Every structure is written in structure tokens, then in C-alpha cells.
């Protein structure tokens, strides 16, 4: 199981450190059974690579919003 936190959330929606797609590739491909990613999808989805991962996870029914946990 890989648990990854993408700690980027800002008004400018800049990715900073996590913008390097190689980091995403290593993180996702190391998961043998499960991948759990925690982050601000509004910021992360500004990157085409992260957007594809978010869309794929949502298509598989694995996307959960933190707002759903509050309600």
C-alpha cells in the first residue's frame, strides 16, 4: 500500500515540489495493492498528469472528497 500526501493547496494553484511528473510516476507505480493519495484536487488538476490520475481514480470509483467526510 502506498499512501501519498500531495501537500499543495494555495490561491495561485501552483504545484511546486510535486510538479515534477517523475515523482508522481514513482509514487503511483510503487503501489502493489493499493494507492491512497491525499491532496487538493483543485490545485493538482492544473497538471495534465495529475488530472489523468484523478480522473482514472474517479472512474474506478475510488475518489472521495474530504467534504464528504465532514457532512
PDB file of N, CA and C in Angstrom:
ATOM      1  N   UNK A   1       0.852  -1.176   0.000  1.00  0.00           N
ATOM      2  CA  UNK A   1       0.000   0.000   0.000  1.00  0.00           C
ATOM      3  C   UNK A   1       0.895   1.236   0.000  1.00  0.00           C
ATOM      4  N   UNK A   2       0.569   2.147  -0.866  1.00  0.00           N
ATOM      5  CA  UNK A   2       1.275   3.428  -0.901  1.00  0.00           C
ATOM      6  C   UNK A   2       0.296   4.514  -0.464  1.00  0.00           C
ATOM      7  N   UNK A   3       0.682   5.289   0.540  1.00  0.00           N
ATOM      8  CA  UNK A   3      -0.088   6.443   0.996  1.00  0.00           C
ATOM      9  C   UNK A   3       0.736   7.675   0.667  1.00  0.00           C
ATOM     10  N   UNK A   4       0.200   8.527  -0.193  1.00  0.00           N
ATOM     11  CA  UNK A   4       0.921   9.723  -0.622  1.00  0.00           C
ATOM     12  C   UNK A   4       0.115  10.958  -0.285  1.00  0.00           C
ATOM     13  N   UNK A   5       0.774  11.936   0.299  1.00  0.00           N
ATOM     14  CA  UNK A   5       0.118  13.214   0.562  1.00  0.00           C
ATOM     15  C   UNK A   5       0.722  14.252  -0.363  1.00  0.00           C
ATOM     16  N   UNK A   6      -0.129  14.913  -1.087  1.00  0.00           N
ATOM     17  CA  UNK A   6       0.284  15.963  -2.010  1.00  0.00           C
ATOM     18  C   UNK A   6      -0.068  17.288  -1.364  1.00  0.00           C
ATOM     19  N   UNK A   7       0.862  17.818  -0.606  1.00  0.00           N
ATOM     20  CA  UNK A   7       0.596  18.958   0.257  1.00  0.00           C
ATOM     21  C   UNK A   7       0.736  20.284  -0.481  1.00  0.00           C
ATOM     22  N   UNK A   8      -0.032  20.433  -1.518  1.00  0.00           N
ATOM     23  CA  UNK A   8      -0.054  21.688  -2.256  1.00  0.00           C
ATOM     24  C   UNK A   8      -1.486  22.175  -2.356  1.00  0.00           C
ATOM     25  N   UNK A   9      -1.735  23.288  -1.721  1.00  0.00           N
ATOM     26  CA  UNK A   9      -3.028  23.945  -1.812  1.00  0.00           C
ATOM     27  C   UNK A   9      -2.762  25.420  -1.585  1.00  0.00           C
ATOM     28  N   UNK A  10      -2.968  26.213  -2.612  1.00  0.00           N
ATOM     29  CA  UNK A  10      -2.698  27.639  -2.486  1.00  0.00           C
ATOM     30  C   UNK A  10      -3.568  28.411  -3.456  1.00  0.00           C
ATOM     31  N   UNK A  11      -3.708  29.697  -3.178  1.00  0.00           N
ATOM     32  CA  UNK A  11      -4.566  30.543  -4.013  1.00  0.00           C
ATOM     33  C   UNK A  11      -4.098  30.606  -5.465  1.00  0.00           C
ATOM     34  N   UNK A  12      -2.795  30.519  -5.680  1.00  0.00           N
ATOM     35  CA  UNK A  12      -2.247  30.575  -7.035  1.00  0.00           C
ATOM     36  C   UNK A  12      -2.354  29.227  -7.744  1.00  0.00           C
ATOM     37  N   UNK A  13      -2.731  28.190  -7.008  1.00  0.00           N
ATOM     38  CA  UNK A  13      -2.854  26.818  -7.528  1.00  0.00           C
ATOM     39  C   UNK A  13      -1.562  26.362  -8.208  1.00  0.00           C
ATOM     40  N   UNK A  14      -0.434  26.654  -7.563  1.00  0.00           N
ATOM     41  CA  UNK A  14       0.877  26.239  -8.060  1.00  0.00           C
ATOM     42  C   UNK A  14       1.271  24.928  -7.401  1.00  0.00           C
ATOM     43  N   UNK A  15       1.874  24.043  -8.176  1.00  0.00           N
ATOM     44  CA  UNK A  15       2.223  22.722  -7.669  1.00  0.00           C
ATOM     45  C   UNK A  15       3.555  22.671  -6.935  1.00  0.00           C
ATOM     46  N   UNK A  16       4.496  23.496  -7.304  1.00  0.00           N
ATOM     47  CA  UNK A  16       5.793  23.498  -6.623  1.00  0.00           C
ATOM     48  C   UNK A  16       6.488  22.158  -6.725  1.00  0.00           C
ATOM     49  N   UNK A  17       6.912  21.607  -5.592  1.00  0.00           N
ATOM     50  CA  UNK A  17       7.687  20.372  -5.494  1.00  0.00           C
ATOM     51  C   UNK A  17       7.042  19.198  -6.228  1.00  0.00           C
ATOM     52  N   UNK A  18       5.746  19.064  -6.150  1.00  0.00           N
ATOM     53  CA  UNK A  18       5.076  17.905  -6.758  1.00  0.00           C
ATOM     54  C   UNK A  18       4.846  18.072  -8.262  1.00  0.00           C
ATOM     55  N   UNK A  19       5.266  19.193  -8.834  1.00  0.00           N
ATOM     56  CA  UNK A  19       5.069  19.429 -10.269  1.00  0.00           C
ATOM     57  C   UNK A  19       5.926  18.486 -11.123  1.00  0.00           C
ATOM     58  N   UNK A  20       6.996  17.962 -10.560  1.00  0.00           N
ATOM     59  CA  UNK A  20       7.860  17.042 -11.289  1.00  0.00           C
ATOM     60  C   UNK A  20       7.107  15.724 -11.488  1.00  0.00           C
ATOM     61  N   UNK A  21       6.701  15.454 -12.704  1.00  0.00           N
ATOM     62  CA  UNK A  21       5.878  14.281 -13.021  1.00  0.00           C
ATOM     63  C   UNK A  21       6.600  12.979 -12.668  1.00  0.00           C
ATOM     64  N   UNK A  22       7.912  12.993 -12.649  1.00  0.00           N
ATOM     65  CA  UNK A  22       8.658  11.785 -12.274  1.00  0.00           C
ATOM     66  C   UNK A  22       8.324  11.358 -10.844  1.00  0.00           C
ATOM     67  N   UNK A  23       8.090  12.308  -9.975  1.00  0.00           N
ATOM     68  CA  UNK A  23       7.721  11.982  -8.588  1.00  0.00           C
ATOM     69  C   UNK A  23       6.374  11.271  -8.558  1.00  0.00           C
ATOM     70  N   UNK A  24       5.434  11.761  -9.353  1.00  0.00           N
ATOM     71  CA  UNK A  24       4.121  11.118  -9.427  1.00  0.00           C
ATOM     72  C   UNK A  24       4.262   9.705  -9.979  1.00  0.00           C
ATOM     73  N   UNK A  25       5.039   9.541 -11.021  1.00  0.00           N
ATOM     74  CA  UNK A  25       5.230   8.238 -11.634  1.00  0.00           C
ATOM     75  C   UNK A  25       5.795   7.229 -10.630  1.00  0.00           C
ATOM     76  N   UNK A  26       6.800   7.611  -9.897  1.00  0.00           N
ATOM     77  CA  UNK A  26       7.400   6.718  -8.900  1.00  0.00           C
ATOM     78  C   UNK A  26       6.376   6.368  -7.829  1.00  0.00           C
ATOM     79  N   UNK A  27       5.635   7.349  -7.369  1.00  0.00           N
ATOM     80  CA  UNK A  27       4.654   7.128  -6.312  1.00  0.00           C
ATOM     81  C   UNK A  27       3.570   6.145  -6.738  1.00  0.00           C
ATOM     82  N   UNK A  28       2.988   6.362  -7.893  1.00  0.00           N
ATOM     83  CA  UNK A  28       1.872   5.535  -8.355  1.00  0.00           C
ATOM     84  C   UNK A  28       2.337   4.125  -8.738  1.00  0.00           C
ATOM     85  N   UNK A  29       3.480   4.018  -9.376  1.00  0.00           N
ATOM     86  CA  UNK A  29       3.905   2.705  -9.855  1.00  0.00           C
ATOM     87  C   UNK A  29       4.471   1.802  -8.760  1.00  0.00           C
ATOM     88  N   UNK A  30       4.745   2.333  -7.588  1.00  0.00           N
ATOM     89  CA  UNK A  30       5.254   1.507  -6.484  1.00  0.00           C
ATOM     90  C   UNK A  30       4.138   0.764  -5.752  1.00  0.00           C
ATOM     91  N   UNK A  31       2.910   1.175  -5.923  1.00  0.00           N
ATOM     92  CA  UNK A  31       1.787   0.534  -5.224  1.00  0.00           C
ATOM     93  C   UNK A  31       1.537  -0.843  -5.818  1.00  0.00           C
ATOM     94  N   UNK A  32       1.585  -1.856  -4.979  1.00  0.00           N
ATOM     95  CA  UNK A  32       1.329  -3.223  -5.455  1.00  0.00           C
ATOM     96  C   UNK A  32      -0.114  -3.632  -5.223  1.00  0.00           C
ATOM     97  N   UNK A  33      -0.711  -3.119  -4.175  1.00  0.00           N
ATOM     98  CA  UNK A  33      -2.092  -3.495  -3.865  1.00  0.00           C
ATOM     99  C   UNK A  33      -3.016  -2.278  -3.878  1.00  0.00           C
ATOM    100  N   UNK A  34      -2.626  -1.222  -3.191  1.00  0.00           N
ATOM    101  CA  UNK A  34      -3.466  -0.028  -3.114  1.00  0.00           C
ATOM    102  C   UNK A  34      -2.625   1.241  -3.161  1.00  0.00           C
ATOM    103  N   UNK A  35      -3.235   2.265  -3.739  1.00  0.00           N
ATOM    104  CA  UNK A  35      -2.641   3.599  -3.752  1.00  0.00           C
ATOM    105  C   UNK A  35      -3.656   4.540  -3.128  1.00  0.00           C
ATOM    106  N   UNK A  36      -3.244   5.268  -2.110  1.00  0.00           N
ATOM    107  CA  UNK A  36      -4.102   6.255  -1.465  1.00  0.00           C
ATOM    108  C   UNK A  36      -3.393   7.599  -1.596  1.00  0.00           C
ATOM    109  N   UNK A  37      -4.048   8.535  -2.258  1.00  0.00           N
ATOM    110  CA  UNK A  37      -3.482   9.869  -2.425  1.00  0.00           C
ATOM    111  C   UNK A  37      -4.371  10.891  -1.738  1.00  0.00           C
ATOM    112  N   UNK A  38      -3.744  11.789  -1.016  1.00  0.00           N
ATOM    113  CA  UNK A  38      -4.475  12.840  -0.312  1.00  0.00           C
ATOM    114  C   UNK A  38      -3.944  14.173  -0.803  1.00  0.00           C
ATOM    115  N   UNK A  39      -4.844  15.024  -1.293  1.00  0.00           N
ATOM    116  CA  UNK A  39      -4.409  16.324  -1.781  1.00  0.00           C
ATOM    117  C   UNK A  39      -5.580  17.165  -2.252  1.00  0.00           C
ATOM    118  N   UNK A  40      -5.270  18.374  -2.612  1.00  0.00           N
ATOM    119  CA  UNK A  40      -6.262  19.328  -3.106  1.00  0.00           C
ATOM    120  C   UNK A  40      -6.416  19.130  -4.613  1.00  0.00           C
ATOM    121  N   UNK A  41      -7.504  18.498  -5.019  1.00  0.00           N
ATOM    122  CA  UNK A  41      -7.681  18.197  -6.441  1.00  0.00           C
ATOM    123  C   UNK A  41      -7.842  19.464  -7.285  1.00  0.00           C
ATOM    124  N   UNK A  42      -8.321  20.544  -6.705  1.00  0.00           N
ATOM    125  CA  UNK A  42      -8.439  21.790  -7.460  1.00  0.00           C
ATOM    126  C   UNK A  42      -7.063  22.290  -7.882  1.00  0.00           C
ATOM    127  N   UNK A  43      -6.092  22.171  -7.014  1.00  0.00           N
ATOM    128  CA  UNK A  43      -4.724  22.579  -7.339  1.00  0.00           C
ATOM    129  C   UNK A  43      -4.036  21.525  -8.204  1.00  0.00           C
ATOM    130  N   UNK A  44      -4.120  20.261  -7.800  1.00  0.00           N
ATOM    131  CA  UNK A  44      -3.426  19.196  -8.519  1.00  0.00           C
ATOM    132  C   UNK A  44      -3.910  19.037  -9.957  1.00  0.00           C
ATOM    133  N   UNK A  45      -5.187  19.267 -10.188  1.00  0.00           N
ATOM    134  CA  UNK A  45      -5.731  19.041 -11.534  1.00  0.00           C
ATOM    135  C   UNK A  45      -5.286  20.090 -12.544  1.00  0.00           C
ATOM    136  N   UNK A  46      -4.532  21.086 -12.122  1.00  0.00           N
ATOM    137  CA  UNK A  46      -3.945  22.031 -13.081  1.00  0.00           C
ATOM    138  C   UNK A  46      -2.830  21.387 -13.887  1.00  0.00           C
ATOM    139  N   UNK A  47      -2.353  20.252 -13.419  1.00  0.00           N
ATOM    140  CA  UNK A  47      -1.347  19.483 -14.148  1.00  0.00           C
ATOM    141  C   UNK A  47      -2.063  18.394 -14.937  1.00  0.00           C
ATOM    142  N   UNK A  48      -1.781  18.277 -16.230  1.00  0.00           N
ATOM    143  CA  UNK A  48      -2.426  17.214 -17.016  1.00  0.00           C
ATOM    144  C   UNK A  48      -2.167  15.815 -16.451  1.00  0.00           C
ATOM    145  N   UNK A  49      -0.976  15.580 -15.928  1.00  0.00           N
ATOM    146  CA  UNK A  49      -0.644  14.254 -15.384  1.00  0.00           C
ATOM    147  C   UNK A  49      -1.486  13.951 -14.151  1.00  0.00           C
ATOM    148  N   UNK A  50      -1.577  14.887 -13.241  1.00  0.00           N
ATOM    149  CA  UNK A  50      -2.389  14.673 -12.040  1.00  0.00           C
ATOM    150  C   UNK A  50      -3.866  14.572 -12.399  1.00  0.00           C
ATOM    151  N   UNK A  51      -4.296  15.365 -13.375  1.00  0.00           N
ATOM    152  CA  UNK A  51      -5.697  15.318 -13.807  1.00  0.00           C
ATOM    153  C   UNK A  51      -6.049  13.921 -14.315  1.00  0.00           C
ATOM    154  N   UNK A  52      -5.144  13.302 -15.072  1.00  0.00           N
ATOM    155  CA  UNK A  52      -5.386  11.947 -15.577  1.00  0.00           C
ATOM    156  C   UNK A  52      -5.498  10.946 -14.432  1.00  0.00           C
ATOM    157  N   UNK A  53      -4.643  11.077 -13.433  1.00  0.00           N
ATOM    158  CA  UNK A  53      -4.706  10.166 -12.282  1.00  0.00           C
ATOM    159  C   UNK A  53      -6.017  10.375 -11.528  1.00  0.00           C
ATOM    160  N   UNK A  54      -6.388  11.610 -11.280  1.00  0.00           N
ATOM    161  CA  UNK A  54      -7.633  11.920 -10.562  1.00  0.00           C
ATOM    162  C   UNK A  54      -8.829  11.368 -11.334  1.00  0.00           C
ATOM    163  N   UNK A  55      -8.847  11.581 -12.648  1.00  0.00           N
ATOM    164  CA  UNK A  55      -9.952  11.075 -13.471  1.00  0.00           C
ATOM    165  C   UNK A  55     -10.018   9.549 -13.456  1.00  0.00           C
ATOM    166  N   UNK A  56      -8.854   8.903 -13.538  1.00  0.00           N
ATOM    167  CA  UNK A  56      -8.817   7.435 -13.535  1.00  0.00           C
ATOM    168  C   UNK A  56      -9.322   6.881 -12.205  1.00  0.00           C
ATOM    169  N   UNK A  57      -8.901   7.487 -11.126  1.00  0.00           N
ATOM    170  CA  UNK A  57      -9.345   7.037  -9.800  1.00  0.00           C
ATOM    171  C   UNK A  57     -10.851   7.251  -9.660  1.00  0.00           C
ATOM    172  N   UNK A  58     -11.353   8.381 -10.128  1.00  0.00           N
ATOM    173  CA  UNK A  58     -12.790   8.654 -10.061  1.00  0.00           C
ATOM    174  C   UNK A  58     -13.573   7.659 -10.903  1.00  0.00           C
ATOM    175  N   UNK A  59     -13.036   7.334 -12.085  1.00  0.00           N
ATOM    176  CA  UNK A  59     -13.707   6.378 -12.971  1.00  0.00           C
ATOM    177  C   UNK A  59     -13.797   4.989 -12.323  1.00  0.00           C
ATOM    178  N   UNK A  60     -12.808   4.645 -11.545  1.00  0.00           N
ATOM    179  CA  UNK A  60     -12.802   3.352 -10.848  1.00  0.00           C
ATOM    180  C   UNK A  60     -13.626   3.374  -9.557  1.00  0.00           C
ATOM    181  N   UNK A  61     -14.168   4.550  -9.232  1.00  0.00           N
ATOM    182  CA  UNK A  61     -14.989   4.671  -8.029  1.00  0.00           C
ATOM    183  C   UNK A  61     -14.185   4.866  -6.754  1.00  0.00           C
ATOM    184  N   UNK A  62     -12.929   5.249  -6.899  1.00  0.00           N
ATOM    185  CA  UNK A  62     -12.076   5.390  -5.729  1.00  0.00           C
ATOM    186  C   UNK A  62     -11.927   6.795  -5.196  1.00  0.00           C
ATOM    187  N   UNK A  63     -12.528   7.771  -5.850  1.00  0.00           N
ATOM    188  CA  UNK A  63     -12.381   9.161  -5.421  1.00  0.00           C
ATOM    189  C   UNK A  63     -13.315   9.467  -4.254  1.00  0.00           C
ATOM    190  N   UNK A  64     -12.782  10.071  -3.218  1.00  0.00           N
ATOM    191  CA  UNK A  64     -13.578  10.531  -2.082  1.00  0.00           C
ATOM    192  C   UNK A  64     -13.155  11.960  -1.767  1.00  0.00           C
ATOM    193  N   UNK A  65     -14.108  12.824  -1.588  1.00  0.00           N
ATOM    194  CA  UNK A  65     -13.825  14.197  -1.217  1.00  0.00           C
ATOM    195  C   UNK A  65     -13.777  14.327   0.296  1.00  0.00           C
ATOM    196  N   UNK A  66     -12.879  15.143   0.764  1.00  0.00           N
ATOM    197  CA  UNK A  66     -12.820  15.424   2.193  1.00  0.00           C
ATOM    198  C   UNK A  66     -14.099  16.081   2.681  1.00  0.00           C
ATOM    199  N   UNK A  67     -14.742  16.830   1.802  1.00  0.00           N
ATOM    200  CA  UNK A  67     -16.003  17.469   2.170  1.00  0.00           C
ATOM    201  C   UNK A  67     -17.082  16.429   2.473  1.00  0.00           C
ATOM    202  N   UNK A  68     -17.017  15.283   1.808  1.00  0.00           N
ATOM    203  CA  UNK A  68     -17.980  14.201   2.084  1.00  0.00           C
ATOM    204  C   UNK A  68     -17.814  13.668   3.497  1.00  0.00           C
ATOM    205  N   UNK A  69     -16.611  13.715   4.006  1.00  0.00           N
ATOM    206  CA  UNK A  69     -16.351  13.205   5.354  1.00  0.00           C
ATOM    207  C   UNK A  69     -16.872  14.167   6.431  1.00  0.00           C
ATOM    208  N   UNK A  70     -16.945  15.448   6.086  1.00  0.00           N
ATOM    209  CA  UNK A  70     -17.418  16.451   7.039  1.00  0.00           C
ATOM    210  C   UNK A  70     -18.931  16.411   7.182  1.00  0.00           C
ATOM    211  N   UNK A  71     -19.608  16.148   6.088  1.00  0.00           N
ATOM    212  CA  UNK A  71     -21.081  16.194   6.096  1.00  0.00           C
ATOM    213  C   UNK A  71     -21.708  15.019   6.750  1.00  0.00           C
TER     214      UNK A  71
END
